[in-house]
Every structure is written in structure tokens, then in C-alpha cells.
Amino acid sequence: MPLHTRSSKTFVGSETAAQDVYGIGVRVGLYLQGAGMILCMLRSRTSGAGVKLVSGSITISMLASWTVLASNMEFSPCEAYLVLFLLTAMLAPGKMVLFNVDSLVGEGLGLCAIFVTELWMCAAHGWLFARLCITLPELGTENVAFFFAKVSLDGWFRVFMLVLCVLLDWPTTLLWAVKVVQALQVSIAVFQRGSSRMTEDELKKANIYDMVSPLRKLFQKQFDTAIVSETEVQAYWTWLEGYEARVKFAIKVGVPLVLWIFAVTTVETTIRWNNLTPSNDLGSPGQLIPFITGICIFLDGLLVVCRPRARAESAAW
């Protein structure tokens, strides 16, 4: 039976959200888009151009719909939770690609999109666990979600997540935001002078996830007092920078991949546990458009991975 003819008395959850926010086409499309962005970052340790804009713009559009539904009290807490968690996984590739400092040149708009989205997501999580889990109507759902097990959204889990938001998420997001603003200033400065490369000082300022500088300062004091040759010191710094590149690449790809797997599990399990009935009509434009978009982004990422490497690029591995 078509979705619009169902009786609201028997429909579990929000019909609007089931059609427009987490229908089969929207969900699978977002899964494919996330997988495609992860594939784009697999190419090398310096790839990922364009991922920030794709990740940020998609997440902003979904967050806008989520905010309208939440403001109008038009969906249940479990639906609000699963959509936010799906968007968290979608945002991860855009944040992790910031490890590639060189990719910030010419990517000011994408950096702005990631910046706005991260702050919006941070506020949305706080709003969800502070108020929405209590005030939103349950709409016939079980009001439970997946978090390694079945948890109630109005019990200890809500308090636990709210504490995490206050003590961990908000402070780290504010520190991250300050660094992103600095990186954005550098990106604008490079753009204004018509250059495609940053200076040494600009690279340091734009390095949002700097892992080497703290270790360099720590060990420099020991090198100053120890009997170590200059050659040995330089060899150590070279090894440290190479180690940083390998660790950054592992985090850049590993974190989005783990979040993507966990998001798919969370969303699909939460839908099943709450007896939600999302739209399965791929013929409707609202489902077909994001589904086709997801296929295109996934195929683009696949082609990036399969493209033959140049020698210089292969050496970067």
C-alpha cells in the first residue's frame, strides 16, 4: 500500500521522516556516498581534494531537515538519534581529510562547510540529549537505540551521552574550530596572492592535526643536553615525520571506515528494534535522487582507487 494512504494510527514513527529523511533511497544513497568518499582518500596520503565540500554540503542539507523536524516535534527520539548518527559518519571523511594540509589550498568553501556542519552537529547532539529525548513524542516506537546493545533513550544512556557532550565533545570541538579558523585564514591568504602552495610558516599554521611539533619540542630538550651528532638528530626527525605521515593516513582512512560500519549497524538495527517503516519506494524522486547521487559518488571513488598510479605517487606510499 502506498505510504500516503496508510493510517496514522497504525504507522510507527514519523511518516514525513520515513519518507524524506531515512527512506531506503536516502539511507543507501548516504551509505554509498560515505563509502565513495572513503575510497577517494585511499588513493594516497595526500589525496582527498573535494571531499570536504561533498561531505559538508550533504550533511548541512540533512541537518537543516533534521532541525525543522525537531523544532516542529514531527519525529520520535529514536528517529532523531539514528539520523544524527548517520550524519556523524557522513561528516567524518570531511574532517579526517583535513590531515592533508596541502588539500586546503583552493578548498576554502569546503573548509567553511565542514566548520559550520561540525558546530551545528555539536549543538544538535546537545539539544537531542538535553531536551529532545524527553520532549519529542514517541509515536508508537520502543524509544530504544543501538549502542553496542539495546539502550533506552530516556534512561542512563541519555545522561551518559549528555555528560560526554559537555566534558568531551564541546571543548574539543571549540579547540578544533579555532584551528580550522586559522587554516581558513591561510587558505584565503594563499588564494588572494594567486598561489597554489603554502609557505613553511603557513603549513605550520594550517596543520590542524599537528602530531610532530609537540614531540619535537619534547625531544629537542633532551637532544640539547645529550651527546648526539647532528646527523643522528636529523635522521630522527626524518623518521618522526615519516611516522607521522603513516599514522595520519591510518587515522584518516580508519576512523571514517569504522564510523561508517558502526553507522550502518546503528541505523538499520534502530529501525528494526523500533518497528519503523521507512519508505521503500525507489521510484519516488525523494528516494531516487539521493540513491543515484550515492551511486555516482561511489563509482567516482572506485575509479580514483583503480586509476594507475604515477611513479611519484606510488613512492608516497
XYZ file of C-alpha atoms in Angstrom:
317
model
C 0.000 0.000 0.000
C 1.428 3.454 -0.843
C 2.851 5.379 2.043
C 0.462 8.318 1.857
C -2.617 6.090 2.229
C -1.506 4.469 5.471
C -3.452 5.245 8.573
C -1.583 7.380 11.099
C -2.973 5.143 13.863
C -1.003 2.147 12.651
C 2.081 3.917 11.338
C 5.026 3.749 13.733
C 7.229 6.822 13.803
C 7.009 9.900 11.607
C 5.647 9.466 8.098
C 7.452 12.618 6.978
C 10.819 11.458 8.312
C 10.288 7.933 6.993
C 9.730 9.351 3.523
C 12.198 12.239 3.367
C 14.998 11.619 5.882
C 15.671 7.899 6.260
C 13.832 6.181 3.425
C 15.619 3.362 1.589
C 16.919 5.618 -1.176
C 18.174 8.265 1.252
C 19.859 5.729 3.535
C 21.519 3.644 0.845
C 22.475 6.803 -1.039
C 24.216 8.183 2.050
C 25.916 4.831 2.683
C 27.268 4.850 -0.872
C 28.334 8.490 -0.643
C 30.235 7.788 2.567
C 31.916 4.741 1.032
C 32.829 6.748 -2.073
C 34.497 9.491 -0.033
C 36.491 6.904 1.932
C 37.641 5.341 -1.341
C 38.793 8.762 -2.573
C 41.072 9.057 0.459
C 42.590 5.621 -0.136
C 44.436 6.872 -3.193
C 47.471 8.234 -1.349
C 48.482 10.119 1.758
C 47.944 13.458 0.008
C 44.594 12.886 -1.745
C 41.100 13.941 -0.738
C 40.531 17.208 -2.593
C 36.802 17.908 -2.885
C 35.820 15.536 -0.075
C 35.331 18.423 2.373
C 32.781 20.186 0.185
C 30.860 16.993 -0.627
C 30.789 15.851 2.993
C 29.890 19.260 4.399
C 27.208 20.182 1.867
C 25.408 16.842 2.134
C 25.453 16.964 5.921
C 24.252 20.586 6.047
C 21.240 19.813 3.855
C 20.277 16.835 6.022
C 20.870 18.790 9.234
C 18.538 21.526 8.020
C 15.750 18.969 7.529
C 16.554 17.374 10.900
C 16.360 20.758 12.661
C 12.996 21.611 11.091
C 11.529 18.242 12.102
C 12.905 18.588 15.635
C 11.598 22.152 16.012
C 8.129 21.099 14.866
C 8.198 17.947 17.050
C 7.483 15.843 13.950
C 9.535 12.738 14.684
C 10.442 10.497 17.609
C 13.647 10.482 19.702
C 14.901 7.257 18.116
C 14.431 8.719 14.627
C 16.266 11.889 15.649
C 19.091 9.748 17.048
C 19.532 7.492 14.022
C 19.586 10.412 11.579
C 22.172 12.309 13.652
C 24.366 9.242 13.944
C 24.182 8.673 10.196
C 25.245 12.284 9.614
C 28.140 11.914 12.066
C 29.516 9.125 9.889
C 28.955 11.235 6.766
C 30.900 14.143 8.267
C 33.888 12.009 9.317
C 35.594 11.808 5.872
C 35.460 15.580 5.508
C 37.037 16.104 8.934
C 39.690 13.439 8.515
C 40.848 14.744 5.130
C 41.987 17.874 6.992
C 45.046 15.780 7.872
C 46.194 16.629 4.335
C 47.352 20.218 4.812
C 48.135 20.645 1.109
C 44.500 19.895 0.218
C 43.387 23.107 1.971
C 44.622 25.287 -0.907
C 41.632 26.245 -3.052
C 39.251 24.443 -0.685
C 38.049 27.415 1.374
C 34.370 26.767 0.646
C 34.682 23.123 1.641
C 36.508 24.136 4.818
C 33.689 26.563 5.666
C 31.112 23.826 5.071
C 32.934 21.426 7.407
C 33.322 24.177 10.020
C 29.619 25.113 10.022
C 28.495 21.493 9.967
C 30.680 20.420 12.892
C 29.424 23.262 15.103
C 25.845 22.530 14.044
C 26.281 18.820 14.800
C 27.762 19.628 18.201
C 24.762 21.803 19.080
C 22.327 19.200 17.709
C 23.795 16.436 19.876
C 23.497 18.616 22.968
C 19.920 19.558 22.104
C 18.973 15.932 21.467
C 20.261 14.522 24.746
C 19.373 17.551 26.894
C 15.803 18.119 25.668
C 14.584 16.232 22.621
C 14.877 12.739 24.120
C 12.348 13.904 26.724
C 10.098 16.262 24.776
C 9.736 14.554 21.378
C 6.701 12.260 21.013
C 7.496 8.541 20.896
C 4.967 7.989 18.054
C 4.482 4.305 18.876
C 8.193 3.440 18.834
C 10.031 1.465 21.517
C 12.235 4.554 22.079
C 15.400 2.451 22.024
C 18.600 2.657 20.004
C 21.698 0.635 19.218
C 24.875 1.467 21.138
C 26.680 -1.886 21.204
C 23.447 -3.129 22.811
C 19.792 -2.108 23.080
C 19.601 1.079 25.169
C 16.661 3.280 26.139
C 16.885 6.894 25.016
C 15.213 8.218 28.174
C 17.390 6.345 30.695
C 21.058 6.274 31.725
C 22.239 6.397 28.128
C 20.819 9.902 27.640
C 22.627 11.167 30.760
C 25.846 9.426 29.724
C 25.812 10.981 26.253
C 24.971 14.425 27.664
C 27.966 14.213 30.021
C 30.177 13.215 27.062
C 28.903 16.208 25.097
C 29.663 18.652 27.916
C 33.023 17.251 29.033
C 34.458 15.962 25.748
C 32.583 16.913 22.591
C 32.058 20.638 23.167
C 35.570 21.509 24.473
C 37.362 19.532 21.745
C 35.072 20.991 19.077
C 35.851 24.543 20.214
C 39.602 23.860 20.121
C 39.195 22.257 16.690
C 37.167 25.256 15.489
C 39.955 27.676 16.465
C 42.465 25.668 14.427
C 40.081 25.493 11.457
C 39.677 29.293 11.506
C 43.477 29.608 11.361
C 43.622 27.157 8.458
C 40.861 29.082 6.681
C 42.811 32.333 7.066
C 45.832 30.662 5.489
C 43.725 29.261 2.643
C 42.292 32.726 1.923
C 45.757 34.320 2.015
C 47.143 31.764 -0.449
C 44.139 32.288 -2.726
C 44.473 36.089 -2.664
C 48.084 36.020 -3.810
C 47.211 33.592 -6.610
C 49.500 30.848 -5.392
C 48.951 27.101 -5.287
C 51.437 26.403 -2.485
C 51.812 27.443 1.140
C 54.947 28.825 2.716
C 56.654 26.911 5.524
C 55.046 29.139 8.173
C 51.627 28.785 6.552
C 51.941 25.000 6.513
C 52.611 25.012 10.242
C 49.693 27.358 10.927
C 47.281 25.348 8.773
C 48.292 21.987 10.272
C 45.096 21.273 12.240
C 46.196 17.843 13.440
C 49.853 18.525 14.255
C 51.486 15.425 15.755
C 55.165 16.228 15.263
C 55.624 19.658 16.892
C 54.833 18.544 20.485
C 57.222 15.582 20.165
C 59.852 17.781 18.526
C 59.765 20.210 21.465
C 59.883 17.355 23.969
C 62.866 15.587 22.438
C 64.715 18.760 21.463
C 65.377 19.462 25.143
C 66.892 16.001 25.531
C 69.000 16.403 22.386
C 70.332 19.740 23.668
C 71.732 18.080 26.788
C 72.736 14.709 25.280
C 75.852 13.855 23.295
C 74.212 13.208 19.922
C 75.580 14.060 16.499
C 73.694 16.383 14.162
C 73.344 13.540 11.658
C 71.611 11.351 14.238
C 69.275 14.187 15.196
C 68.292 14.834 11.573
C 67.784 11.112 10.989
C 65.425 11.013 13.952
C 63.403 13.998 12.729
C 63.122 12.409 9.270
C 61.882 9.167 10.816
C 59.408 11.080 13.009
C 57.915 12.939 10.051
C 57.565 9.697 8.086
C 55.941 8.041 11.085
C 53.513 10.962 11.391
C 52.531 10.595 7.724
C 51.791 6.880 8.161
C 49.795 7.416 11.355
C 47.798 10.270 9.823
C 46.941 8.148 6.796
C 45.790 5.266 9.022
C 43.608 7.597 11.115
C 42.299 9.461 8.069
C 41.004 6.265 6.478
C 40.440 4.087 9.555
C 38.238 6.437 11.598
C 35.696 7.125 8.797
C 35.632 3.420 7.894
C 34.903 2.325 11.480
C 32.269 5.051 11.874
C 30.699 4.081 8.546
C 30.367 0.430 9.605
C 29.044 1.418 13.032
C 26.582 3.904 11.490
C 25.101 1.306 9.133
C 24.724 -1.111 12.058
C 23.218 1.564 14.321
C 20.728 2.904 11.794
C 19.482 -0.438 10.496
C 19.269 -2.011 13.975
C 17.479 1.014 15.449
C 14.943 0.934 12.609
C 14.251 -2.757 13.210
C 14.058 -2.551 17.008
C 11.574 0.335 16.889
C 9.416 -1.276 14.157
C 9.889 1.775 11.953
C 8.609 1.581 8.398
C 10.768 3.793 6.149
C 9.733 4.325 2.561
C 10.962 1.555 0.257
C 9.711 3.150 -2.955
C 12.794 3.843 -5.073
C 10.528 5.157 -7.805
C 9.764 8.361 -5.892
C 12.036 11.360 -6.593
C 12.762 11.813 -2.884
C 14.366 8.348 -2.794
C 15.728 8.068 -6.320
C 17.718 11.336 -6.369
C 19.935 10.627 -3.305
C 20.249 6.982 -4.366
C 21.590 7.887 -7.829
C 23.832 10.562 -6.292
C 25.270 7.932 -3.956
C 25.973 5.570 -6.843
C 27.779 8.328 -8.780
C 29.973 9.337 -5.816
C 30.763 5.695 -5.034
C 31.744 4.991 -8.653
C 33.888 8.133 -8.688
C 35.738 6.925 -5.585
C 36.137 3.484 -7.129
C 37.622 4.971 -10.295
C 40.051 7.063 -8.235
C 41.298 3.909 -6.496
C 41.547 1.901 -9.732
C 43.365 4.614 -11.699
C 47.003 3.638 -12.452
C 49.485 5.414 -10.212
C 52.367 7.551 -11.394
C 55.798 6.639 -10.029
C 55.942 9.642 -7.717
C 52.555 8.828 -6.293
C 53.459 5.193 -5.760
C 56.581 6.266 -3.885
C 54.426 8.279 -1.486
C 53.050 5.030 -0.168
